[in-house]
Amino acid sequence: MKFSVFVATSLDGYVADAHGGIGWLLDLTRQVPEGEDCGYQEFLAGMDALVFGRRALEQALCFPEWPYGVKPVFVVCPEWASLPDGVPASVSLTNRSPRELARLLEKQGFGHAFLDDESLIRGCLRQGLIDTITLTTVPVLLGNGVSLFGRSGVAASLQLEASQSYPFGFVQNRYRVLT
């Protein structure tokens, strides 16, 4: 079972502002030409399943339509006893550890999952479960907020596989996690 990350951060490494919001990112994406998604749909097409934390699910539920179709989504949220109303049938709740979840997904026939939540990313990185990280840096400094890697104490060696700069200021790097 492989996990891959596809995430955008501010230049100073934050995935959300101090209040957990991503309005700054939504504002910046308005500069992106229509039809350009920086490879996101192609990335998603290669995933068998998605693994979200609470915040990622709550943000996805704010879209007018569910953006993930019938692709299975596993939400890791130990604080919840059940999913909120309005969640599609393709979404299930789990409180398993990253390693337990990887085993479960593999047993169910999944081979590659998209991981979206900074604490899940740190936990999976710590346990050596992440295969690739696609990191899109956007041209803004937030000063503080929710850090992607924070003071996680996680050390990992990465190999740059691809790098692309976009005319609207985004820079995307894809790394293979070596250790």
mmCIF file with all atom_site columns, C-alpha atoms in Angstrom:
data_model
loop_
_atom_site.group_PDB
_atom_site.id
_atom_site.type_symbol
_atom_site.label_atom_id
_atom_site.label_alt_id
_atom_site.label_comp_id
_atom_site.label_asym_id
_atom_site.label_entity_id
_atom_site.label_seq_id
_atom_site.pdbx_PDB_ins_code
_atom_site.Cartn_x
_atom_site.Cartn_y
_atom_site.Cartn_z
_atom_site.occupancy
_atom_site.B_iso_or_equiv
_atom_site.pdbx_formal_charge
_atom_site.auth_seq_id
_atom_site.auth_comp_id
_atom_site.auth_asym_id
_atom_site.auth_atom_id
_atom_site.pdbx_PDB_model_num
ATOM 1   C CA . MET A 1 1   ? 0.000   0.000  0.000   1.00 0.00 ? 1   MET A CA 1
ATOM 2   C CA . LYS A 1 2   ? 1.377   3.380  -1.022  1.00 0.00 ? 2   LYS A CA 1
ATOM 3   C CA . PHE A 1 3   ? 0.302   6.804  0.188   1.00 0.00 ? 3   PHE A CA 1
ATOM 4   C CA . SER A 1 4   ? 0.942   9.932  -1.860  1.00 0.00 ? 4   SER A CA 1
ATOM 5   C CA . VAL A 1 5   ? 0.556   13.576 -0.919  1.00 0.00 ? 5   VAL A CA 1
ATOM 6   C CA . PHE A 1 6   ? -0.537  16.437 -3.192  1.00 0.00 ? 6   PHE A CA 1
ATOM 7   C CA . VAL A 1 7   ? -0.642  19.683 -1.251  1.00 0.00 ? 7   VAL A CA 1
ATOM 8   C CA . ALA A 1 8   ? -0.261  23.450 -1.607  1.00 0.00 ? 8   ALA A CA 1
ATOM 9   C CA . THR A 1 9   ? 1.570   25.569 0.946   1.00 0.00 ? 9   THR A CA 1
ATOM 10  C CA . SER A 1 10  ? 2.424   29.199 1.416   1.00 0.00 ? 10  SER A CA 1
ATOM 11  C CA . LEU A 1 11  ? 6.052   30.124 0.806   1.00 0.00 ? 11  LEU A CA 1
ATOM 12  C CA . ASP A 1 12  ? 6.599   29.879 4.579   1.00 0.00 ? 12  ASP A CA 1
ATOM 13  C CA . GLY A 1 13  ? 5.211   26.323 4.718   1.00 0.00 ? 13  GLY A CA 1
ATOM 14  C CA . TYR A 1 14  ? 1.633   26.740 5.955   1.00 0.00 ? 14  TYR A CA 1
ATOM 15  C CA . VAL A 1 15  ? -1.339  24.770 4.623   1.00 0.00 ? 15  VAL A CA 1
ATOM 16  C CA . ALA A 1 16  ? -3.917  26.907 6.438   1.00 0.00 ? 16  ALA A CA 1
ATOM 17  C CA . ASP A 1 17  ? -4.009  30.263 8.186   1.00 0.00 ? 17  ASP A CA 1
ATOM 18  C CA . ALA A 1 18  ? -4.021  30.719 11.970  1.00 0.00 ? 18  ALA A CA 1
ATOM 19  C CA . HIS A 1 19  ? -7.794  30.026 12.028  1.00 0.00 ? 19  HIS A CA 1
ATOM 20  C CA . GLY A 1 20  ? -7.523  26.883 9.887   1.00 0.00 ? 20  GLY A CA 1
ATOM 21  C CA . GLY A 1 21  ? -8.838  28.642 6.789   1.00 0.00 ? 21  GLY A CA 1
ATOM 22  C CA . ILE A 1 22  ? -7.662  28.336 3.204   1.00 0.00 ? 22  ILE A CA 1
ATOM 23  C CA . GLY A 1 23  ? -9.239  31.530 1.867   1.00 0.00 ? 23  GLY A CA 1
ATOM 24  C CA . TRP A 1 24  ? -5.746  32.806 1.015   1.00 0.00 ? 24  TRP A CA 1
ATOM 25  C CA . LEU A 1 25  ? -5.268  29.811 -1.296  1.00 0.00 ? 25  LEU A CA 1
ATOM 26  C CA . LEU A 1 26  ? -8.694  30.187 -2.894  1.00 0.00 ? 26  LEU A CA 1
ATOM 27  C CA . ASP A 1 27  ? -7.912  33.874 -3.557  1.00 0.00 ? 27  ASP A CA 1
ATOM 28  C CA . LEU A 1 28  ? -4.628  32.962 -5.249  1.00 0.00 ? 28  LEU A CA 1
ATOM 29  C CA . THR A 1 29  ? -6.205  30.231 -7.387  1.00 0.00 ? 29  THR A CA 1
ATOM 30  C CA . ARG A 1 30  ? -8.376  32.899 -9.010  1.00 0.00 ? 30  ARG A CA 1
ATOM 31  C CA . GLN A 1 31  ? -5.198  33.933 -10.874 1.00 0.00 ? 31  GLN A CA 1
ATOM 32  C CA . VAL A 1 32  ? -4.897  30.449 -12.354 1.00 0.00 ? 32  VAL A CA 1
ATOM 33  C CA . PRO A 1 33  ? -6.189  30.195 -15.938 1.00 0.00 ? 33  PRO A CA 1
ATOM 34  C CA . GLU A 1 34  ? -9.446  28.302 -16.374 1.00 0.00 ? 34  GLU A CA 1
ATOM 35  C CA . GLY A 1 35  ? -8.837  24.607 -16.965 1.00 0.00 ? 35  GLY A CA 1
ATOM 36  C CA . GLU A 1 36  ? -5.413  24.602 -15.261 1.00 0.00 ? 36  GLU A CA 1
ATOM 37  C CA . ASP A 1 37  ? -5.328  22.459 -12.126 1.00 0.00 ? 37  ASP A CA 1
ATOM 38  C CA . CYS A 1 38  ? -1.562  21.965 -11.794 1.00 0.00 ? 38  CYS A CA 1
ATOM 39  C CA . GLY A 1 39  ? -1.944  18.231 -12.393 1.00 0.00 ? 39  GLY A CA 1
ATOM 40  C CA . TYR A 1 40  ? -4.450  17.594 -9.600  1.00 0.00 ? 40  TYR A CA 1
ATOM 41  C CA . GLN A 1 41  ? -7.043  15.653 -11.633 1.00 0.00 ? 41  GLN A CA 1
ATOM 42  C CA . GLU A 1 42  ? -4.341  13.510 -13.229 1.00 0.00 ? 42  GLU A CA 1
ATOM 43  C CA . PHE A 1 43  ? -2.939  12.804 -9.760  1.00 0.00 ? 43  PHE A CA 1
ATOM 44  C CA . LEU A 1 44  ? -6.395  11.873 -8.399  1.00 0.00 ? 44  LEU A CA 1
ATOM 45  C CA . ALA A 1 45  ? -7.043  9.582  -11.360 1.00 0.00 ? 45  ALA A CA 1
ATOM 46  C CA . GLY A 1 46  ? -4.072  7.480  -10.237 1.00 0.00 ? 46  GLY A CA 1
ATOM 47  C CA . MET A 1 47  ? -5.444  7.013  -6.718  1.00 0.00 ? 47  MET A CA 1
ATOM 48  C CA . ASP A 1 48  ? -7.614  4.075  -5.640  1.00 0.00 ? 48  ASP A CA 1
ATOM 49  C CA . ALA A 1 49  ? -8.788  5.788  -2.457  1.00 0.00 ? 49  ALA A CA 1
ATOM 50  C CA . LEU A 1 50  ? -8.495  9.002  -0.470  1.00 0.00 ? 50  LEU A CA 1
ATOM 51  C CA . VAL A 1 51  ? -7.608  9.340  3.210   1.00 0.00 ? 51  VAL A CA 1
ATOM 52  C CA . PHE A 1 52  ? -8.694  12.573 4.882   1.00 0.00 ? 52  PHE A CA 1
ATOM 53  C CA . GLY A 1 53  ? -8.600  14.125 8.294   1.00 0.00 ? 53  GLY A CA 1
ATOM 54  C CA . ARG A 1 54  ? -11.539 16.076 9.699   1.00 0.00 ? 54  ARG A CA 1
ATOM 55  C CA . ARG A 1 55  ? -10.503 19.439 8.256   1.00 0.00 ? 55  ARG A CA 1
ATOM 56  C CA . ALA A 1 56  ? -10.051 18.045 4.722   1.00 0.00 ? 56  ALA A CA 1
ATOM 57  C CA . LEU A 1 57  ? -13.530 16.506 4.823   1.00 0.00 ? 57  LEU A CA 1
ATOM 58  C CA . GLU A 1 58  ? -15.100 19.699 6.165   1.00 0.00 ? 58  GLU A CA 1
ATOM 59  C CA . GLN A 1 59  ? -13.471 21.714 3.375   1.00 0.00 ? 59  GLN A CA 1
ATOM 60  C CA . ALA A 1 60  ? -14.620 19.219 0.713   1.00 0.00 ? 60  ALA A CA 1
ATOM 61  C CA . LEU A 1 61  ? -18.181 19.456 2.028   1.00 0.00 ? 61  LEU A CA 1
ATOM 62  C CA . CYS A 1 62  ? -18.142 23.236 1.378   1.00 0.00 ? 62  CYS A CA 1
ATOM 63  C CA . PHE A 1 63  ? -17.980 22.730 -2.394  1.00 0.00 ? 63  PHE A CA 1
ATOM 64  C CA . PRO A 1 64  ? -21.322 22.996 -4.239  1.00 0.00 ? 64  PRO A CA 1
ATOM 65  C CA . GLU A 1 65  ? -20.835 19.403 -5.455  1.00 0.00 ? 65  GLU A CA 1
ATOM 66  C CA . TRP A 1 66  ? -18.857 16.544 -3.939  1.00 0.00 ? 66  TRP A CA 1
ATOM 67  C CA . PRO A 1 67  ? -15.550 16.755 -5.866  1.00 0.00 ? 67  PRO A CA 1
ATOM 68  C CA . TYR A 1 68  ? -14.474 13.105 -5.562  1.00 0.00 ? 68  TYR A CA 1
ATOM 69  C CA . GLY A 1 69  ? -17.300 11.226 -7.275  1.00 0.00 ? 69  GLY A CA 1
ATOM 70  C CA . VAL A 1 70  ? -17.643 7.659  -6.017  1.00 0.00 ? 70  VAL A CA 1
ATOM 71  C CA . LYS A 1 71  ? -13.950 7.248  -5.159  1.00 0.00 ? 71  LYS A CA 1
ATOM 72  C CA . PRO A 1 72  ? -13.731 5.735  -1.646  1.00 0.00 ? 72  PRO A CA 1
ATOM 73  C CA . VAL A 1 73  ? -12.805 8.269  1.041   1.00 0.00 ? 73  VAL A CA 1
ATOM 74  C CA . PHE A 1 74  ? -11.645 7.174  4.494   1.00 0.00 ? 74  PHE A CA 1
ATOM 75  C CA . VAL A 1 75  ? -11.834 9.879  7.163   1.00 0.00 ? 75  VAL A CA 1
ATOM 76  C CA . VAL A 1 76  ? -9.505  9.438  10.133  1.00 0.00 ? 76  VAL A CA 1
ATOM 77  C CA . CYS A 1 77  ? -11.092 11.295 13.037  1.00 0.00 ? 77  CYS A CA 1
ATOM 78  C CA . PRO A 1 78  ? -10.958 9.667  16.486  1.00 0.00 ? 78  PRO A CA 1
ATOM 79  C CA . GLU A 1 79  ? -13.114 12.476 17.954  1.00 0.00 ? 79  GLU A CA 1
ATOM 80  C CA . TRP A 1 80  ? -16.147 11.622 15.815  1.00 0.00 ? 80  TRP A CA 1
ATOM 81  C CA . ALA A 1 81  ? -18.539 8.782  16.592  1.00 0.00 ? 81  ALA A CA 1
ATOM 82  C CA . SER A 1 82  ? -20.243 9.198  13.212  1.00 0.00 ? 82  SER A CA 1
ATOM 83  C CA . LEU A 1 83  ? -19.936 11.233 10.035  1.00 0.00 ? 83  LEU A CA 1
ATOM 84  C CA . PRO A 1 84  ? -21.795 14.541 9.668   1.00 0.00 ? 84  PRO A CA 1
ATOM 85  C CA . ASP A 1 85  ? -25.058 14.699 7.718   1.00 0.00 ? 85  ASP A CA 1
ATOM 86  C CA . GLY A 1 86  ? -24.800 15.079 3.964   1.00 0.00 ? 86  GLY A CA 1
ATOM 87  C CA . VAL A 1 87  ? -21.673 12.977 3.540   1.00 0.00 ? 87  VAL A CA 1
ATOM 88  C CA . PRO A 1 88  ? -21.758 10.771 0.411   1.00 0.00 ? 88  PRO A CA 1
ATOM 89  C CA . ALA A 1 89  ? -22.048 6.993  0.787   1.00 0.00 ? 89  ALA A CA 1
ATOM 90  C CA . SER A 1 90  ? -18.487 6.608  -0.559  1.00 0.00 ? 90  SER A CA 1
ATOM 91  C CA . VAL A 1 91  ? -17.127 8.134  2.676   1.00 0.00 ? 91  VAL A CA 1
ATOM 92  C CA . SER A 1 92  ? -16.414 6.037  5.756   1.00 0.00 ? 92  SER A CA 1
ATOM 93  C CA . LEU A 1 93  ? -15.086 6.908  9.197   1.00 0.00 ? 93  LEU A CA 1
ATOM 94  C CA . THR A 1 94  ? -12.131 5.211  10.861  1.00 0.00 ? 94  THR A CA 1
ATOM 95  C CA . ASN A 1 95  ? -9.957  5.787  13.908  1.00 0.00 ? 95  ASN A CA 1
ATOM 96  C CA . ARG A 1 96  ? -7.185  3.378  12.895  1.00 0.00 ? 96  ARG A CA 1
ATOM 97  C CA . SER A 1 97  ? -3.514  4.270  13.107  1.00 0.00 ? 97  SER A CA 1
ATOM 98  C CA . PRO A 1 98  ? -1.771  4.981  9.789   1.00 0.00 ? 98  PRO A CA 1
ATOM 99  C CA . ARG A 1 99  ? -0.137  1.537  9.721   1.00 0.00 ? 99  ARG A CA 1
ATOM 100 C CA . GLU A 1 100 ? -3.422  -0.244 10.599  1.00 0.00 ? 100 GLU A CA 1
ATOM 101 C CA . LEU A 1 101 ? -5.249  1.762  7.939   1.00 0.00 ? 101 LEU A CA 1
ATOM 102 C CA . ALA A 1 102 ? -2.591  0.895  5.333   1.00 0.00 ? 102 ALA A CA 1
ATOM 103 C CA . ARG A 1 103 ? -3.039  -2.811 6.139   1.00 0.00 ? 103 ARG A CA 1
ATOM 104 C CA . LEU A 1 104 ? -6.840  -2.535 5.970   1.00 0.00 ? 104 LEU A CA 1
ATOM 105 C CA . LEU A 1 105 ? -6.777  -0.703 2.629   1.00 0.00 ? 105 LEU A CA 1
ATOM 106 C CA . GLU A 1 106 ? -4.341  -3.212 1.171   1.00 0.00 ? 106 GLU A CA 1
ATOM 107 C CA . LYS A 1 107 ? -6.515  -6.087 2.391   1.00 0.00 ? 107 LYS A CA 1
ATOM 108 C CA . GLN A 1 108 ? -9.497  -4.439 0.647   1.00 0.00 ? 108 GLN A CA 1
ATOM 109 C CA . GLY A 1 109 ? -7.553  -4.336 -2.629  1.00 0.00 ? 109 GLY A CA 1
ATOM 110 C CA . PHE A 1 110 ? -6.423  -0.711 -2.655  1.00 0.00 ? 110 PHE A CA 1
ATOM 111 C CA . GLY A 1 111 ? -2.885  -0.067 -3.831  1.00 0.00 ? 111 GLY A CA 1
ATOM 112 C CA . HIS A 1 112 ? -2.448  3.710  -3.820  1.00 0.00 ? 112 HIS A CA 1
ATOM 113 C CA . ALA A 1 113 ? -4.183  6.346  -1.690  1.00 0.00 ? 113 ALA A CA 1
ATOM 114 C CA . PHE A 1 114 ? -4.110  10.144 -1.592  1.00 0.00 ? 114 PHE A CA 1
ATOM 115 C CA . LEU A 1 115 ? -3.354  11.435 1.893   1.00 0.00 ? 115 LEU A CA 1
ATOM 116 C CA . ASP A 1 116 ? -4.750  14.860 2.852   1.00 0.00 ? 116 ASP A CA 1
ATOM 117 C CA . ASP A 1 117 ? -4.261  16.165 6.394   1.00 0.00 ? 117 ASP A CA 1
ATOM 118 C CA . GLU A 1 118 ? -1.101  17.599 7.894   1.00 0.00 ? 118 GLU A CA 1
ATOM 119 C CA . SER A 1 119 ? -1.206  15.416 11.026  1.00 0.00 ? 119 SER A CA 1
ATOM 120 C CA . LEU A 1 120 ? -1.894  12.271 8.963   1.00 0.00 ? 120 LEU A CA 1
ATOM 121 C CA . ILE A 1 121 ? 0.938   13.220 6.620   1.00 0.00 ? 121 ILE A CA 1
ATOM 122 C CA . ARG A 1 122 ? 3.329   13.605 9.549   1.00 0.00 ? 122 ARG A CA 1
ATOM 123 C CA . GLY A 1 123 ? 2.184   10.297 11.091  1.00 0.00 ? 123 GLY A CA 1
ATOM 124 C CA . CYS A 1 124 ? 2.521   8.389  7.826   1.00 0.00 ? 124 CYS A CA 1
ATOM 125 C CA . LEU A 1 125 ? 5.883   9.989  7.102   1.00 0.00 ? 125 LEU A CA 1
ATOM 126 C CA . ARG A 1 126 ? 7.084   8.989  10.570  1.00 0.00 ? 126 ARG A CA 1
ATOM 127 C CA . GLN A 1 127 ? 6.053   5.382  9.865   1.00 0.00 ? 127 GLN A CA 1
ATOM 128 C CA . GLY A 1 128 ? 7.609   5.289  6.383   1.00 0.00 ? 128 GLY A CA 1
ATOM 129 C CA . LEU A 1 129 ? 4.277   4.941  4.570   1.00 0.00 ? 129 LEU A CA 1
ATOM 130 C CA . ILE A 1 130 ? 4.504   7.841  2.094   1.00 0.00 ? 130 ILE A CA 1
ATOM 131 C CA . ASP A 1 131 ? 5.745   7.134  -1.415  1.00 0.00 ? 131 ASP A CA 1
ATOM 132 C CA . THR A 1 132 ? 5.609   10.592 -3.042  1.00 0.00 ? 132 THR A CA 1
ATOM 133 C CA . ILE A 1 133 ? 4.989   14.190 -2.010  1.00 0.00 ? 133 ILE A CA 1
ATOM 134 C CA . THR A 1 134 ? 3.823   16.711 -4.600  1.00 0.00 ? 134 THR A CA 1
ATOM 135 C CA . LEU A 1 135 ? 4.265   20.129 -3.020  1.00 0.00 ? 135 LEU A CA 1
ATOM 136 C CA . THR A 1 136 ? 2.940   23.243 -4.738  1.00 0.00 ? 136 THR A CA 1
ATOM 137 C CA . THR A 1 137 ? 4.309   26.446 -3.226  1.00 0.00 ? 137 THR A CA 1
ATOM 138 C CA . VAL A 1 138 ? 2.188   29.541 -3.802  1.00 0.00 ? 138 VAL A CA 1
ATOM 139 C CA . PRO A 1 139 ? 3.536   33.107 -3.678  1.00 0.00 ? 139 PRO A CA 1
ATOM 140 C CA . VAL A 1 140 ? 2.280   34.318 -0.312  1.00 0.00 ? 140 VAL A CA 1
ATOM 141 C CA . LEU A 1 141 ? 3.686   34.565 3.216   1.00 0.00 ? 141 LEU A CA 1
ATOM 142 C CA . LEU A 1 142 ? 1.159   33.900 5.976   1.00 0.00 ? 142 LEU A CA 1
ATOM 143 C CA . GLY A 1 143 ? 3.450   34.510 8.948   1.00 0.00 ? 143 GLY A CA 1
ATOM 144 C CA . ASN A 1 144 ? 1.747   31.812 11.005  1.00 0.00 ? 144 ASN A CA 1
ATOM 145 C CA . GLY A 1 145 ? -0.892  29.149 10.705  1.00 0.00 ? 145 GLY A CA 1
ATOM 146 C CA . VAL A 1 146 ? -1.099  25.386 10.320  1.00 0.00 ? 146 VAL A CA 1
ATOM 147 C CA . SER A 1 147 ? 2.311   24.106 9.257   1.00 0.00 ? 147 SER A CA 1
ATOM 148 C CA . LEU A 1 148 ? 2.568   21.146 6.902   1.00 0.00 ? 148 LEU A CA 1
ATOM 149 C CA . PHE A 1 149 ? 5.478   19.537 8.709   1.00 0.00 ? 149 PHE A CA 1
ATOM 150 C CA . GLY A 1 150 ? 5.731   21.699 11.838  1.00 0.00 ? 150 GLY A CA 1
ATOM 151 C CA . ARG A 1 151 ? 7.976   20.511 14.618  1.00 0.00 ? 151 ARG A CA 1
ATOM 152 C CA . SER A 1 152 ? 7.138   16.919 13.872  1.00 0.00 ? 152 SER A CA 1
ATOM 153 C CA . GLY A 1 153 ? 10.572  15.552 14.626  1.00 0.00 ? 153 GLY A CA 1
ATOM 154 C CA . VAL A 1 154 ? 10.322  13.608 11.375  1.00 0.00 ? 154 VAL A CA 1
ATOM 155 C CA . ALA A 1 155 ? 13.477  13.352 9.307   1.00 0.00 ? 155 ALA A CA 1
ATOM 156 C CA . ALA A 1 156 ? 13.291  11.953 5.780   1.00 0.00 ? 156 ALA A CA 1
ATOM 157 C CA . SER A 1 157 ? 15.450  11.887 2.688   1.00 0.00 ? 157 SER A CA 1
ATOM 158 C CA . LEU A 1 158 ? 13.711  12.957 -0.500  1.00 0.00 ? 158 LEU A CA 1
ATOM 159 C CA . GLN A 1 159 ? 14.634  12.743 -4.160  1.00 0.00 ? 159 GLN A CA 1
ATOM 160 C CA . LEU A 1 160 ? 13.332  15.424 -6.518  1.00 0.00 ? 160 LEU A CA 1
ATOM 161 C CA . GLU A 1 161 ? 11.536  13.732 -9.436  1.00 0.00 ? 161 GLU A CA 1
ATOM 162 C CA . ALA A 1 162 ? 10.012  16.741 -11.186 1.00 0.00 ? 162 ALA A CA 1
ATOM 163 C CA . SER A 1 163 ? 9.814   20.493 -10.845 1.00 0.00 ? 163 SER A CA 1
ATOM 164 C CA . GLN A 1 164 ? 7.595   22.965 -12.651 1.00 0.00 ? 164 GLN A CA 1
ATOM 165 C CA . SER A 1 165 ? 7.062   26.685 -12.328 1.00 0.00 ? 165 SER A CA 1
ATOM 166 C CA . TYR A 1 166 ? 3.836   28.231 -13.559 1.00 0.00 ? 166 TYR A CA 1
ATOM 167 C CA . PRO A 1 167 ? 3.482   31.728 -15.079 1.00 0.00 ? 167 PRO A CA 1
ATOM 168 C CA . PHE A 1 168 ? 1.027   32.657 -12.309 1.00 0.00 ? 168 PHE A CA 1
ATOM 169 C CA . GLY A 1 169 ? 3.713   32.186 -9.640  1.00 0.00 ? 169 GLY A CA 1
ATOM 170 C CA . PHE A 1 170 ? 3.109   28.661 -8.360  1.00 0.00 ? 170 PHE A CA 1
ATOM 171 C CA . VAL A 1 171 ? 6.091   26.299 -8.134  1.00 0.00 ? 171 VAL A CA 1
ATOM 172 C CA . GLN A 1 172 ? 5.453   22.555 -7.940  1.00 0.00 ? 172 GLN A CA 1
ATOM 173 C CA . ASN A 1 173 ? 7.972   19.927 -6.887  1.00 0.00 ? 173 ASN A CA 1
ATOM 174 C CA . ARG A 1 174 ? 7.369   16.185 -6.771  1.00 0.00 ? 174 ARG A CA 1
ATOM 175 C CA . TYR A 1 175 ? 9.579   14.183 -4.440  1.00 0.00 ? 175 TYR A CA 1
ATOM 176 C CA . ARG A 1 176 ? 10.055  10.475 -3.889  1.00 0.00 ? 176 ARG A CA 1
ATOM 177 C CA . VAL A 1 177 ? 10.426  9.673  -0.199  1.00 0.00 ? 177 VAL A CA 1
ATOM 178 C CA . LEU A 1 178 ? 13.566  7.576  0.235   1.00 0.00 ? 178 LEU A CA 1
ATOM 179 C CA . THR A 1 179 ? 13.597  7.059  4.019   1.00 0.00 ? 179 THR A CA 1
#
